C-alpha cells in the first residue's frame, strides 16, 4: 500500500498529472473532518475503513450515491481494490491521452473533458449505458480523475457486485 501510494504520488508529480478538482468540487475549509450531519452518500464514502481519497474521488462517489438515493437505491460502498484499479486505469488514460475501457472484469464509466465532478456525473446520467452502471445492482465502487499535461481531464468509475 505505502509503495503504491508513493509510486502514484511520485508519478503524478513527475508527469505533471494531478487530481482534477474545481473550486466548487471541494468541501469547505476543514474538509478533512466529516460534516456535522453527513448525507447518506457521504456516510457510505467515509464509513469504509477510512481509505484515503482525493477530494475529487470522494465527490464522484458522493454524487453517484446521491443519484442512487434519488431513485431509492442503496449507496455504493468504497472498495479499495476498485479504487486502486480506477486510479491506475485513469492515470494510464491521462498519461497516454487515450480514452479506453479497462480490460479488468468490472463495469466501468469513463469520460474525457468534463470540467467538474458534477459535469462528469451529469453526462454519465444522460447516457443510457453509463446510467445503467450507476443505477445498477452493484454494491461497490472505485473512482478516479486525472488531468493530463495538456489540461484535459480523464474520469473513471468502476463497479462490482
PDB file of C-alpha atoms in Angstrom:
ATOM      1  CA  UNK A   1       0.000   0.000   0.000  1.00  0.00           C
ATOM      2  CA  UNK A   2       2.655   2.533   1.028  1.00  0.00           C
ATOM      3  CA  UNK A   3       4.725   1.609  -2.050  1.00  0.00           C
ATOM      4  CA  UNK A   4       1.708   2.135  -4.356  1.00  0.00           C
ATOM      5  CA  UNK A   5       0.850   5.487  -2.764  1.00  0.00           C
ATOM      6  CA  UNK A   6       4.473   6.643  -3.061  1.00  0.00           C
ATOM      7  CA  UNK A   7       4.619   5.500  -6.699  1.00  0.00           C
ATOM      8  CA  UNK A   8       1.290   7.168  -7.520  1.00  0.00           C
ATOM      9  CA  UNK A   9       2.286  10.438  -5.919  1.00  0.00           C
ATOM     10  CA  UNK A  10       5.754  10.362  -7.473  1.00  0.00           C
ATOM     11  CA  UNK A  11       4.425   9.584 -10.938  1.00  0.00           C
ATOM     12  CA  UNK A  12       1.754  12.241 -10.624  1.00  0.00           C
ATOM     13  CA  UNK A  13       4.287  14.879  -9.673  1.00  0.00           C
ATOM     14  CA  UNK A  14       6.842  13.717 -12.236  1.00  0.00           C
ATOM     15  CA  UNK A  15       4.465  13.733 -15.186  1.00  0.00           C
ATOM     16  CA  UNK A  16       2.520  16.783 -14.122  1.00  0.00           C
ATOM     17  CA  UNK A  17      -0.705  14.866 -13.675  1.00  0.00           C
ATOM     18  CA  UNK A  18      -2.836  15.905 -10.748  1.00  0.00           C
ATOM     19  CA  UNK A  19      -6.257  15.079  -9.449  1.00  0.00           C
ATOM     20  CA  UNK A  20      -8.854  17.160 -11.266  1.00  0.00           C
ATOM     21  CA  UNK A  21     -10.679  19.451  -8.886  1.00  0.00           C
ATOM     22  CA  UNK A  22     -12.523  22.687  -9.448  1.00  0.00           C
ATOM     23  CA  UNK A  23     -13.044  25.011  -6.514  1.00  0.00           C
ATOM     24  CA  UNK A  24     -16.754  24.161  -6.373  1.00  0.00           C
ATOM     25  CA  UNK A  25     -15.929  20.429  -6.194  1.00  0.00           C
ATOM     26  CA  UNK A  26     -14.084  20.851  -2.908  1.00  0.00           C
ATOM     27  CA  UNK A  27     -15.612  20.796   0.523  1.00  0.00           C
ATOM     28  CA  UNK A  28     -15.314  23.939   2.626  1.00  0.00           C
ATOM     29  CA  UNK A  29     -12.308  24.545   4.897  1.00  0.00           C
ATOM     30  CA  UNK A  30     -11.811  21.754   7.371  1.00  0.00           C
ATOM     31  CA  UNK A  31     -12.784  19.269   4.645  1.00  0.00           C
ATOM     32  CA  UNK A  32     -10.800  16.520   6.328  1.00  0.00           C
ATOM     33  CA  UNK A  33     -13.429  16.428   9.079  1.00  0.00           C
ATOM     34  CA  UNK A  34     -16.875  14.953   8.462  1.00  0.00           C
ATOM     35  CA  UNK A  35     -19.751  17.382   8.158  1.00  0.00           C
ATOM     36  CA  UNK A  36     -21.917  17.809  11.264  1.00  0.00           C
ATOM     37  CA  UNK A  37     -24.764  15.983   9.548  1.00  0.00           C
ATOM     38  CA  UNK A  38     -23.336  13.968   6.644  1.00  0.00           C
ATOM     39  CA  UNK A  39     -25.673  12.814   3.899  1.00  0.00           C
ATOM     40  CA  UNK A  40     -26.234   9.098   3.229  1.00  0.00           C
ATOM     41  CA  UNK A  41     -23.847   9.383   0.268  1.00  0.00           C
ATOM     42  CA  UNK A  42     -21.124  10.917   2.471  1.00  0.00           C
ATOM     43  CA  UNK A  43     -21.622   8.264   5.154  1.00  0.00           C
ATOM     44  CA  UNK A  44     -21.163   5.473   2.601  1.00  0.00           C
ATOM     45  CA  UNK A  45     -17.899   7.013   1.392  1.00  0.00           C
ATOM     46  CA  UNK A  46     -16.490   7.715   4.867  1.00  0.00           C
ATOM     47  CA  UNK A  47     -17.643   4.516   6.553  1.00  0.00           C
ATOM     48  CA  UNK A  48     -15.358   2.049   4.770  1.00  0.00           C
ATOM     49  CA  UNK A  49     -12.137   1.794   6.823  1.00  0.00           C
ATOM     50  CA  UNK A  50     -11.163   5.402   6.170  1.00  0.00           C
ATOM     51  CA  UNK A  51      -9.497   4.670   2.830  1.00  0.00           C
ATOM     52  CA  UNK A  52      -7.710   7.886   1.842  1.00  0.00           C
ATOM     53  CA  UNK A  53      -9.406   9.588  -1.100  1.00  0.00           C
ATOM     54  CA  UNK A  54      -8.572  12.614  -3.180  1.00  0.00           C
ATOM     55  CA  UNK A  55     -11.355  15.236  -2.869  1.00  0.00           C
ATOM     56  CA  UNK A  56     -12.473  14.629  -6.457  1.00  0.00           C
ATOM     57  CA  UNK A  57     -12.706  10.862  -5.894  1.00  0.00           C
ATOM     58  CA  UNK A  58     -14.823  11.440  -2.816  1.00  0.00           C
ATOM     59  CA  UNK A  59     -17.011  13.885  -4.726  1.00  0.00           C
ATOM     60  CA  UNK A  60     -17.542  11.463  -7.633  1.00  0.00           C
ATOM     61  CA  UNK A  61     -18.695   8.755  -5.227  1.00  0.00           C
ATOM     62  CA  UNK A  62     -20.908  11.157  -3.280  1.00  0.00           C
ATOM     63  CA  UNK A  63     -22.580  12.392  -6.469  1.00  0.00           C
ATOM     64  CA  UNK A  64     -23.067   8.844  -7.738  1.00  0.00           C
ATOM     65  CA  UNK A  65     -24.626   7.797  -4.432  1.00  0.00           C
ATOM     66  CA  UNK A  66     -26.826  10.906  -4.463  1.00  0.00           C
ATOM     67  CA  UNK A  67     -28.169   9.822  -7.869  1.00  0.00           C
ATOM     68  CA  UNK A  68     -28.809   6.333  -6.474  1.00  0.00           C
ATOM     69  CA  UNK A  69     -30.592   7.798  -3.435  1.00  0.00           C
ATOM     70  CA  UNK A  70     -32.777   9.883  -5.765  1.00  0.00           C
ATOM     71  CA  UNK A  71     -34.037   6.604  -7.257  1.00  0.00           C
ATOM     72  CA  UNK A  72     -34.404   4.855  -3.884  1.00  0.00           C
ATOM     73  CA  UNK A  73     -31.285   2.715  -4.308  1.00  0.00           C
ATOM     74  CA  UNK A  74     -28.760   1.804  -1.634  1.00  0.00           C
ATOM     75  CA  UNK A  75     -25.436   3.658  -1.700  1.00  0.00           C
ATOM     76  CA  UNK A  76     -22.361   2.004  -3.160  1.00  0.00           C
ATOM     77  CA  UNK A  77     -19.522   1.219  -0.758  1.00  0.00           C
ATOM     78  CA  UNK A  78     -15.993   2.287  -1.500  1.00  0.00           C
ATOM     79  CA  UNK A  79     -13.859  -0.725  -2.422  1.00  0.00           C
ATOM     80  CA  UNK A  80     -10.076  -0.453  -2.056  1.00  0.00           C
ATOM     81  CA  UNK A  81      -9.314  -2.780  -4.967  1.00  0.00           C
ATOM     82  CA  UNK A  82     -11.704  -0.860  -7.248  1.00  0.00           C
ATOM     83  CA  UNK A  83     -10.204   2.436  -6.097  1.00  0.00           C
ATOM     84  CA  UNK A  84      -6.718   1.163  -6.957  1.00  0.00           C
ATOM     85  CA  UNK A  85      -7.935  -0.167 -10.308  1.00  0.00           C
ATOM     86  CA  UNK A  86      -9.783   3.055 -11.208  1.00  0.00           C
ATOM     87  CA  UNK A  87      -6.759   5.158 -10.234  1.00  0.00           C
ATOM     88  CA  UNK A  88      -4.382   3.002 -12.222  1.00  0.00           C
ATOM     89  CA  UNK A  89      -6.552   2.947 -15.328  1.00  0.00           C
ATOM     90  CA  UNK A  90      -7.439   6.642 -15.166  1.00  0.00           C
ATOM     91  CA  UNK A  91      -3.777   7.553 -14.683  1.00  0.00           C
ATOM     92  CA  UNK A  92      -2.869   5.415 -17.696  1.00  0.00           C
ATOM     93  CA  UNK A  93      -5.530   7.110 -19.855  1.00  0.00           C
ATOM     94  CA  UNK A  94      -4.265  10.575 -18.862  1.00  0.00           C
ATOM     95  CA  UNK A  95      -0.638   9.574 -19.371  1.00  0.00           C
ATOM     96  CA  UNK A  96      -1.125   8.166 -22.879  1.00  0.00           C
ATOM     97  CA  UNK A  97      -4.050  10.510 -23.666  1.00  0.00           C
ATOM     98  CA  UNK A  98      -6.347   7.702 -24.720  1.00  0.00           C
ATOM     99  CA  UNK A  99      -9.954   7.172 -23.663  1.00  0.00           C
ATOM    100  CA  UNK A 100     -10.282   3.370 -23.500  1.00  0.00           C
ATOM    101  CA  UNK A 101     -12.095   0.959 -21.229  1.00  0.00           C
ATOM    102  CA  UNK A 102     -10.041  -1.243 -18.939  1.00  0.00           C
ATOM    103  CA  UNK A 103      -9.532  -4.934 -19.582  1.00  0.00           C
ATOM    104  CA  UNK A 104     -10.333  -5.644 -15.917  1.00  0.00           C
ATOM    105  CA  UNK A 105     -13.527  -7.597 -15.212  1.00  0.00           C
ATOM    106  CA  UNK A 106     -15.510  -4.623 -13.883  1.00  0.00           C
ATOM    107  CA  UNK A 107     -18.350  -2.416 -15.035  1.00  0.00           C
ATOM    108  CA  UNK A 108     -16.845   0.941 -15.905  1.00  0.00           C
ATOM    109  CA  UNK A 109     -17.791   4.506 -16.769  1.00  0.00           C
ATOM    110  CA  UNK A 110     -15.085   6.627 -18.374  1.00  0.00           C
ATOM    111  CA  UNK A 111     -15.219  10.158 -19.692  1.00  0.00           C
ATOM    112  CA  UNK A 112     -12.955  12.873 -21.043  1.00  0.00           C
ATOM    113  CA  UNK A 113     -13.057  16.650 -20.911  1.00  0.00           C
ATOM    114  CA  UNK A 114     -15.748  17.473 -18.365  1.00  0.00           C
ATOM    115  CA  UNK A 115     -14.754  20.440 -16.194  1.00  0.00           C
ATOM    116  CA  UNK A 116     -16.005  19.127 -12.838  1.00  0.00           C
ATOM    117  CA  UNK A 117     -17.173  16.049 -10.966  1.00  0.00           C
ATOM    118  CA  UNK A 118     -20.756  17.270 -11.281  1.00  0.00           C
ATOM    119  CA  UNK A 119     -20.389  17.619 -15.061  1.00  0.00           C
ATOM    120  CA  UNK A 120     -18.953  14.096 -15.396  1.00  0.00           C
ATOM    121  CA  UNK A 121     -21.743  12.533 -13.313  1.00  0.00           C
ATOM    122  CA  UNK A 122     -24.412  14.536 -15.165  1.00  0.00           C
ATOM    123  CA  UNK A 123     -23.056  13.370 -18.537  1.00  0.00           C
ATOM    124  CA  UNK A 124     -22.983   9.742 -17.362  1.00  0.00           C
ATOM    125  CA  UNK A 125     -26.574  10.028 -16.154  1.00  0.00           C
ATOM    126  CA  UNK A 126     -27.620  11.254 -19.629  1.00  0.00           C
ATOM    127  CA  UNK A 127     -26.044   8.178 -21.265  1.00  0.00           C
ATOM    128  CA  UNK A 128     -28.202   5.021 -21.044  1.00  0.00           C
ATOM    129  CA  UNK A 129     -25.276   2.600 -20.638  1.00  0.00           C
ATOM    130  CA  UNK A 130     -23.423   4.704 -18.084  1.00  0.00           C
ATOM    131  CA  UNK A 131     -26.653   5.421 -16.229  1.00  0.00           C
ATOM    132  CA  UNK A 132     -27.362   1.666 -16.077  1.00  0.00           C
ATOM    133  CA  UNK A 133     -23.995   1.126 -14.387  1.00  0.00           C
ATOM    134  CA  UNK A 134     -24.590   3.900 -11.847  1.00  0.00           C
ATOM    135  CA  UNK A 135     -28.109   2.731 -11.004  1.00  0.00           C
ATOM    136  CA  UNK A 136     -27.446  -0.996 -11.429  1.00  0.00           C
ATOM    137  CA  UNK A 137     -27.337  -3.796  -8.895  1.00  0.00           C
ATOM    138  CA  UNK A 138     -23.727  -3.126  -7.964  1.00  0.00           C
ATOM    139  CA  UNK A 139     -22.684  -2.702  -4.343  1.00  0.00           C
ATOM    140  CA  UNK A 140     -19.077  -1.470  -4.626  1.00  0.00           C
ATOM    141  CA  UNK A 141     -17.367   1.445  -6.366  1.00  0.00           C
ATOM    142  CA  UNK A 142     -13.972   2.954  -7.094  1.00  0.00           C
ATOM    143  CA  UNK A 143     -13.397   6.376  -8.685  1.00  0.00           C
ATOM    144  CA  UNK A 144     -10.603   8.493 -10.084  1.00  0.00           C
ATOM    145  CA  UNK A 145      -9.940  11.651 -12.090  1.00  0.00           C
ATOM    146  CA  UNK A 146      -6.640  12.859 -13.509  1.00  0.00           C
ATOM    147  CA  UNK A 147      -5.653  15.889 -15.539  1.00  0.00           C
ATOM    148  CA  UNK A 148      -3.252  15.192 -18.383  1.00  0.00           C
ATOM    149  CA  UNK A 149      -0.384  17.562 -19.066  1.00  0.00           C
ATOM    150  CA  UNK A 150      -2.460  19.084 -21.894  1.00  0.00           C
ATOM    151  CA  UNK A 151      -5.127  20.084 -19.328  1.00  0.00           C
ATOM    152  CA  UNK A 152      -7.791  17.572 -20.383  1.00  0.00           C
ATOM    153  CA  UNK A 153      -9.442  15.684 -17.527  1.00  0.00           C
ATOM    154  CA  UNK A 154      -9.938  11.908 -17.636  1.00  0.00           C
ATOM    155  CA  UNK A 155     -12.657  10.394 -15.407  1.00  0.00           C
ATOM    156  CA  UNK A 156     -13.264   6.813 -14.283  1.00  0.00           C
ATOM    157  CA  UNK A 157     -15.836   4.955 -12.151  1.00  0.00           C
ATOM    158  CA  UNK A 158     -15.618   1.192 -11.662  1.00  0.00           C
ATOM    159  CA  UNK A 159     -18.319  -1.037 -10.193  1.00  0.00           C
ATOM    160  CA  UNK A 160     -18.652  -4.583  -8.827  1.00  0.00           C
ATOM    161  CA  UNK A 161     -21.364  -6.551  -7.094  1.00  0.00           C
TER     162      UNK A 161
END
